[in-house]
Amino acid sequence: MHTNLHKKDKRVRNNINVITLGCSKNLVDSERLLSQLNGNGIEATHEAEGDSRTVVINTCGFIDKAKEESVNTILDFVHRKGKGEVEKVVVTGCLSQRYKDDLKTEIPEVDAWFGTQDLPDLVDYLGADYKKELVGERLTTTDSHYAYLKIAEGCNRPCSFCAIPLMRGKHNSRSIEMLKDEARFLVSKGVKEIMLIAQDLTYYGLDLYGKRRLDDLLQNLAEVDGLEWIRMHYAYPSGFPVEVLPIIRNNPKVCNYLDMPLQHISSNVLKHMRRGINKERTIDLVKRIRDEVPGIALRTTMLVGHPGETEQDHEELLRFIEDTRFDRLGVFTYSHEENTHAGDKFEDEVSPEDKERRFEEVMEAQMDISFELNREKIGKTYRTIIDKEEDGYFVGRTEYDSPEVDNEVLIKTPELLIPGNFYDIKINDATEYDLMGSPVGA
Ligand code: SF4
């Protein structure tokens, strides 16, 4: 059974309400839990309003801001439990995986704690039987025409600042057959677009098949009838599998889009970060990707304020961003995480003021670039998928825009555009982060 879980009205006390914090990988875990509960005939909702018998909070434990949000969410529901609005508070996900023992003492009002790999126990605790036959099935919580496909769990990389391997374990690829089945399942429920996600997408297959097989996976997924767009997120630059580039270029189902967090460009900082790559090889890789896939949209993520980063390194990063002109760029400030290499070996030497200033300077540099690149799209026509109707506009995305993180195309037209359908949209205006357009022939 597959239902798309949208908001429930608040008059009825929800049975089990699942709250997801953090990244799309966590969202997939929540969707798997929802599928198991519904598969047992247990009524469950995702982020529904109103009171609930049981709330399951799927937490994030990545960096300070995310941890704070997770703890505040737990405390909010513990408070509501005190007021009788919630009967049970259950916590799972990365924060629980990482700090369960401390949190049990600090927040005794929580009824139960589970880690990131404890789905069968969590399902059992919620009064259901874990059903192996439902593995690969999900109750998606996204708009019904797109979904995330998590191709692996965990990570084997030694990045100095990152606590994810502590919470998600070693890299564990899922088989091509399983992923193809899951893609078929999602398509049978109306999905036309999937985002491939993992901690490290490009490591895919090395553990399971002894070699990188992201190219084979792409080819196999592209064979799934009804699947229109396949998009890649979280590629790792070092050891990047260049064999995927001709597939992106030639296969119309694989979006001309690549998300590849670089974190920095200064060889000094990349060394401190243990990224296994330096400035020259990074620049060569970006050039090769653009040469082999003309017009590809490149998204990246940068990290500022890492121990060892000097003002000169920061200037180098700003120059690189200005020269490279990424289509999309996100930035984080360094968070001093215990039990990480940087957390144990380095001082958190960059001041909060400098971190904030460097963050702002990167955002500003990118905002100008994003505006210029968007202006260049005016007059051009793009195949666009419609996500929703909002404030008198139809809201869509081109193949260069991933949900939640990239541009939206705002379309004002008397025509009725159907969410999940594709239309050719001519762009007639643009801002830093949005495009405006109208249907061709309208
Ligand atoms: S690739 Fe690096 S930053 Fe990404 S999850 Fe793995 S260790 Fe963390």
PDB file of N, CA and C in Angstrom, residues 361-406:
ATOM      1  N   GLU A 361      30.900  36.707   3.142  1.00  0.00           N
ATOM      2  CA  GLU A 361      31.627  37.091   1.921  1.00  0.00           C
ATOM      3  C   GLU A 361      31.443  36.043   0.821  1.00  0.00           C
ATOM      4  N   VAL A 362      31.437  34.777   1.210  1.00  0.00           N
ATOM      5  CA  VAL A 362      31.211  33.713   0.209  1.00  0.00           C
ATOM      6  C   VAL A 362      29.790  33.805  -0.333  1.00  0.00           C
ATOM      7  N   MET A 363      28.813  33.985   0.561  1.00  0.00           N
ATOM      8  CA  MET A 363      27.412  34.079   0.126  1.00  0.00           C
ATOM      9  C   MET A 363      27.219  35.260  -0.828  1.00  0.00           C
ATOM     10  N   GLU A 364      27.834  36.370  -0.473  1.00  0.00           N
ATOM     11  CA  GLU A 364      27.692  37.581  -1.307  1.00  0.00           C
ATOM     12  C   GLU A 364      28.284  37.348  -2.700  1.00  0.00           C
ATOM     13  N   ALA A 365      29.486  36.779  -2.716  1.00  0.00           N
ATOM     14  CA  ALA A 365      30.149  36.526  -4.012  1.00  0.00           C
ATOM     15  C   ALA A 365      29.255  35.637  -4.871  1.00  0.00           C
ATOM     16  N   GLN A 366      28.651  34.627  -4.244  1.00  0.00           N
ATOM     17  CA  GLN A 366      27.830  33.689  -5.015  1.00  0.00           C
ATOM     18  C   GLN A 366      26.505  34.296  -5.458  1.00  0.00           C
ATOM     19  N   MET A 367      25.977  35.193  -4.621  1.00  0.00           N
ATOM     20  CA  MET A 367      24.677  35.803  -4.963  1.00  0.00           C
ATOM     21  C   MET A 367      24.804  36.580  -6.275  1.00  0.00           C
ATOM     22  N   ASP A 368      25.880  37.340  -6.417  1.00  0.00           N
ATOM     23  CA  ASP A 368      26.108  38.104  -7.661  1.00  0.00           C
ATOM     24  C   ASP A 368      26.226  37.156  -8.850  1.00  0.00           C
ATOM     25  N   ILE A 369      26.965  36.089  -8.660  1.00  0.00           N
ATOM     26  CA  ILE A 369      27.167  35.124  -9.759  1.00  0.00           C
ATOM     27  C   ILE A 369      25.842  34.470 -10.126  1.00  0.00           C
ATOM     28  N   SER A 370      25.087  34.070  -9.101  1.00  0.00           N
ATOM     29  CA  SER A 370      23.799  33.409  -9.342  1.00  0.00           C
ATOM     30  C   SER A 370      22.866  34.337 -10.117  1.00  0.00           C
ATOM     31  N   PHE A 371      22.901  35.617  -9.758  1.00  0.00           N
ATOM     32  CA  PHE A 371      22.054  36.604 -10.454  1.00  0.00           C
ATOM     33  C   PHE A 371      22.462  36.718 -11.924  1.00  0.00           C
ATOM     34  N   GLU A 372      23.753  36.842 -12.173  1.00  0.00           N
ATOM     35  CA  GLU A 372      24.241  36.979 -13.562  1.00  0.00           C
ATOM     36  C   GLU A 372      23.902  35.729 -14.382  1.00  0.00           C
ATOM     37  N   LEU A 373      24.133  34.561 -13.789  1.00  0.00           N
ATOM     38  CA  LEU A 373      23.860  33.320 -14.533  1.00  0.00           C
ATOM     39  C   LEU A 373      22.365  33.177 -14.815  1.00  0.00           C
ATOM     40  N   ASN A 374      21.546  33.595 -13.858  1.00  0.00           N
ATOM     41  CA  ASN A 374      20.094  33.521 -14.080  1.00  0.00           C
ATOM     42  C   ASN A 374      19.652  34.501 -15.158  1.00  0.00           C
ATOM     43  N   ARG A 375      20.282  35.701 -15.192  1.00  0.00           N
ATOM     44  CA  ARG A 375      19.924  36.695 -16.220  1.00  0.00           C
ATOM     45  C   ARG A 375      20.235  36.146 -17.609  1.00  0.00           C
ATOM     46  N   GLU A 376      21.274  35.332 -17.689  1.00  0.00           N
ATOM     47  CA  GLU A 376      21.660  34.771 -19.003  1.00  0.00           C
ATOM     48  C   GLU A 376      20.601  33.787 -19.529  1.00  0.00           C
ATOM     49  N   LYS A 377      19.700  33.360 -18.636  1.00  0.00           N
ATOM     50  CA  LYS A 377      18.670  32.396 -19.072  1.00  0.00           C
ATOM     51  C   LYS A 377      17.450  33.086 -19.691  1.00  0.00           C
ATOM     52  N   ILE A 378      17.364  34.400 -19.569  1.00  0.00           N
ATOM     53  CA  ILE A 378      16.211  35.129 -20.111  1.00  0.00           C
ATOM     54  C   ILE A 378      16.172  34.969 -21.633  1.00  0.00           C
ATOM     55  N   GLY A 379      14.987  34.633 -22.137  1.00  0.00           N
ATOM     56  CA  GLY A 379      14.816  34.434 -23.581  1.00  0.00           C
ATOM     57  C   GLY A 379      14.954  32.975 -23.982  1.00  0.00           C
ATOM     58  N   LYS A 380      15.506  32.150 -23.068  1.00  0.00           N
ATOM     59  CA  LYS A 380      15.676  30.729 -23.406  1.00  0.00           C
ATOM     60  C   LYS A 380      14.478  29.915 -22.906  1.00  0.00           C
ATOM     61  N   THR A 381      14.266  28.759 -23.506  1.00  0.00           N
ATOM     62  CA  THR A 381      13.151  27.874 -23.141  1.00  0.00           C
ATOM     63  C   THR A 381      13.699  26.604 -22.499  1.00  0.00           C
ATOM     64  N   TYR A 382      13.092  26.203 -21.387  1.00  0.00           N
ATOM     65  CA  TYR A 382      13.562  25.029 -20.657  1.00  0.00           C
ATOM     66  C   TYR A 382      12.414  24.073 -20.384  1.00  0.00           C
ATOM     67  N   ARG A 383      12.691  22.774 -20.518  1.00  0.00           N
ATOM     68  CA  ARG A 383      11.724  21.750 -20.101  1.00  0.00           C
ATOM     69  C   ARG A 383      11.631  21.849 -18.581  1.00  0.00           C
ATOM     70  N   THR A 384      10.428  22.012 -18.095  1.00  0.00           N
ATOM     71  CA  THR A 384      10.234  22.333 -16.677  1.00  0.00           C
ATOM     72  C   THR A 384       9.193  21.402 -16.064  1.00  0.00           C
ATOM     73  N   ILE A 385       9.514  20.864 -14.886  1.00  0.00           N
ATOM     74  CA  ILE A 385       8.521  20.039 -14.189  1.00  0.00           C
ATOM     75  C   ILE A 385       7.795  20.929 -13.172  1.00  0.00           C
ATOM     76  N   ILE A 386       6.474  20.788 -13.098  1.00  0.00           N
ATOM     77  CA  ILE A 386       5.697  21.613 -12.170  1.00  0.00           C
ATOM     78  C   ILE A 386       5.611  20.903 -10.818  1.00  0.00           C
ATOM     79  N   ASP A 387       5.972  21.643  -9.762  1.00  0.00           N
ATOM     80  CA  ASP A 387       5.890  21.063  -8.415  1.00  0.00           C
ATOM     81  C   ASP A 387       4.567  21.377  -7.728  1.00  0.00           C
ATOM     82  N   LYS A 388       4.097  22.623  -7.875  1.00  0.00           N
ATOM     83  CA  LYS A 388       2.898  23.025  -7.133  1.00  0.00           C
ATOM     84  C   LYS A 388       2.371  24.352  -7.673  1.00  0.00           C
ATOM     85  N   GLU A 389       1.237  24.746  -7.117  1.00  0.00           N
ATOM     86  CA  GLU A 389       0.693  26.084  -7.387  1.00  0.00           C
ATOM     87  C   GLU A 389       0.755  26.839  -6.063  1.00  0.00           C
ATOM     88  N   GLU A 390       1.260  28.079  -6.092  1.00  0.00           N
ATOM     89  CA  GLU A 390       1.447  28.817  -4.849  1.00  0.00           C
ATOM     90  C   GLU A 390       1.342  30.319  -5.094  1.00  0.00           C
ATOM     91  N   ASP A 391       0.538  31.012  -4.330  1.00  0.00           N
ATOM     92  CA  ASP A 391       0.422  32.475  -4.428  1.00  0.00           C
ATOM     93  C   ASP A 391       0.175  32.936  -5.861  1.00  0.00           C
ATOM     94  N   GLY A 392      -0.677  32.190  -6.578  1.00  0.00           N
ATOM     95  CA  GLY A 392      -1.057  32.630  -7.919  1.00  0.00           C
ATOM     96  C   GLY A 392      -0.047  32.258  -9.002  1.00  0.00           C
ATOM     97  N   TYR A 393       1.004  31.552  -8.579  1.00  0.00           N
ATOM     98  CA  TYR A 393       2.007  31.105  -9.561  1.00  0.00           C
ATOM     99  C   TYR A 393       2.027  29.583  -9.614  1.00  0.00           C
ATOM    100  N   PHE A 394       2.351  29.021 -10.780  1.00  0.00           N
ATOM    101  CA  PHE A 394       2.766  27.622 -10.836  1.00  0.00           C
ATOM    102  C   PHE A 394       4.275  27.634 -10.586  1.00  0.00           C
ATOM    103  N   VAL A 395       4.746  26.723  -9.733  1.00  0.00           N
ATOM    104  CA  VAL A 395       6.163  26.686  -9.351  1.00  0.00           C
ATOM    105  C   VAL A 395       6.778  25.422  -9.923  1.00  0.00           C
ATOM    106  N   GLY A 396       7.838  25.605 -10.691  1.00  0.00           N
ATOM    107  CA  GLY A 396       8.470  24.435 -11.314  1.00  0.00           C
ATOM    108  C   GLY A 396       9.974  24.486 -11.210  1.00  0.00           C
ATOM    109  N   ARG A 397      10.607  23.503 -11.846  1.00  0.00           N
ATOM    110  CA  ARG A 397      12.077  23.447 -11.864  1.00  0.00           C
ATOM    111  C   ARG A 397      12.557  22.911 -13.202  1.00  0.00           C
ATOM    112  N   THR A 398      13.707  23.396 -13.624  1.00  0.00           N
ATOM    113  CA  THR A 398      14.334  22.838 -14.825  1.00  0.00           C
ATOM    114  C   THR A 398      15.229  21.671 -14.405  1.00  0.00           C
ATOM    115  N   GLU A 399      15.846  21.006 -15.358  1.00  0.00           N
ATOM    116  CA  GLU A 399      16.735  19.882 -14.998  1.00  0.00           C
ATOM    117  C   GLU A 399      17.956  20.381 -14.233  1.00  0.00           C
ATOM    118  N   TYR A 400      18.178  21.704 -14.228  1.00  0.00           N
ATOM    119  CA  TYR A 400      19.330  22.292 -13.553  1.00  0.00           C
ATOM    120  C   TYR A 400      19.010  22.666 -12.106  1.00  0.00           C
ATOM    121  N   ASP A 401      17.811  22.305 -11.642  1.00  0.00           N
ATOM    122  CA  ASP A 401      17.367  22.723 -10.310  1.00  0.00           C
ATOM    123  C   ASP A 401      16.838  21.548  -9.511  1.00  0.00           C
ATOM    124  N   SER A 402      17.468  21.275  -8.405  1.00  0.00           N
ATOM    125  CA  SER A 402      17.012  20.197  -7.536  1.00  0.00           C
ATOM    126  C   SER A 402      16.003  20.754  -6.532  1.00  0.00           C
ATOM    127  N   PRO A 403      15.062  19.926  -6.072  1.00  0.00           N
ATOM    128  CA  PRO A 403      14.052  20.428  -5.123  1.00  0.00           C
ATOM    129  C   PRO A 403      14.673  20.969  -3.832  1.00  0.00           C
ATOM    130  N   GLU A 404      14.026  21.925  -3.243  1.00  0.00           N
ATOM    131  CA  GLU A 404      14.397  22.448  -1.936  1.00  0.00           C
ATOM    132  C   GLU A 404      15.670  23.285  -1.912  1.00  0.00           C
ATOM    133  N   VAL A 405      16.637  23.081  -2.823  1.00  0.00           N
ATOM    134  CA  VAL A 405      17.937  23.748  -2.669  1.00  0.00           C
ATOM    135  C   VAL A 405      18.282  24.699  -3.809  1.00  0.00           C
ATOM    136  N   ASP A 406      17.631  24.555  -4.955  1.00  0.00           N
ATOM    137  CA  ASP A 406      18.010  25.357  -6.125  1.00  0.00           C
ATOM    138  C   ASP A 406      16.900  26.314  -6.560  1.00  0.00           C
TER     139      ASP A 406
END
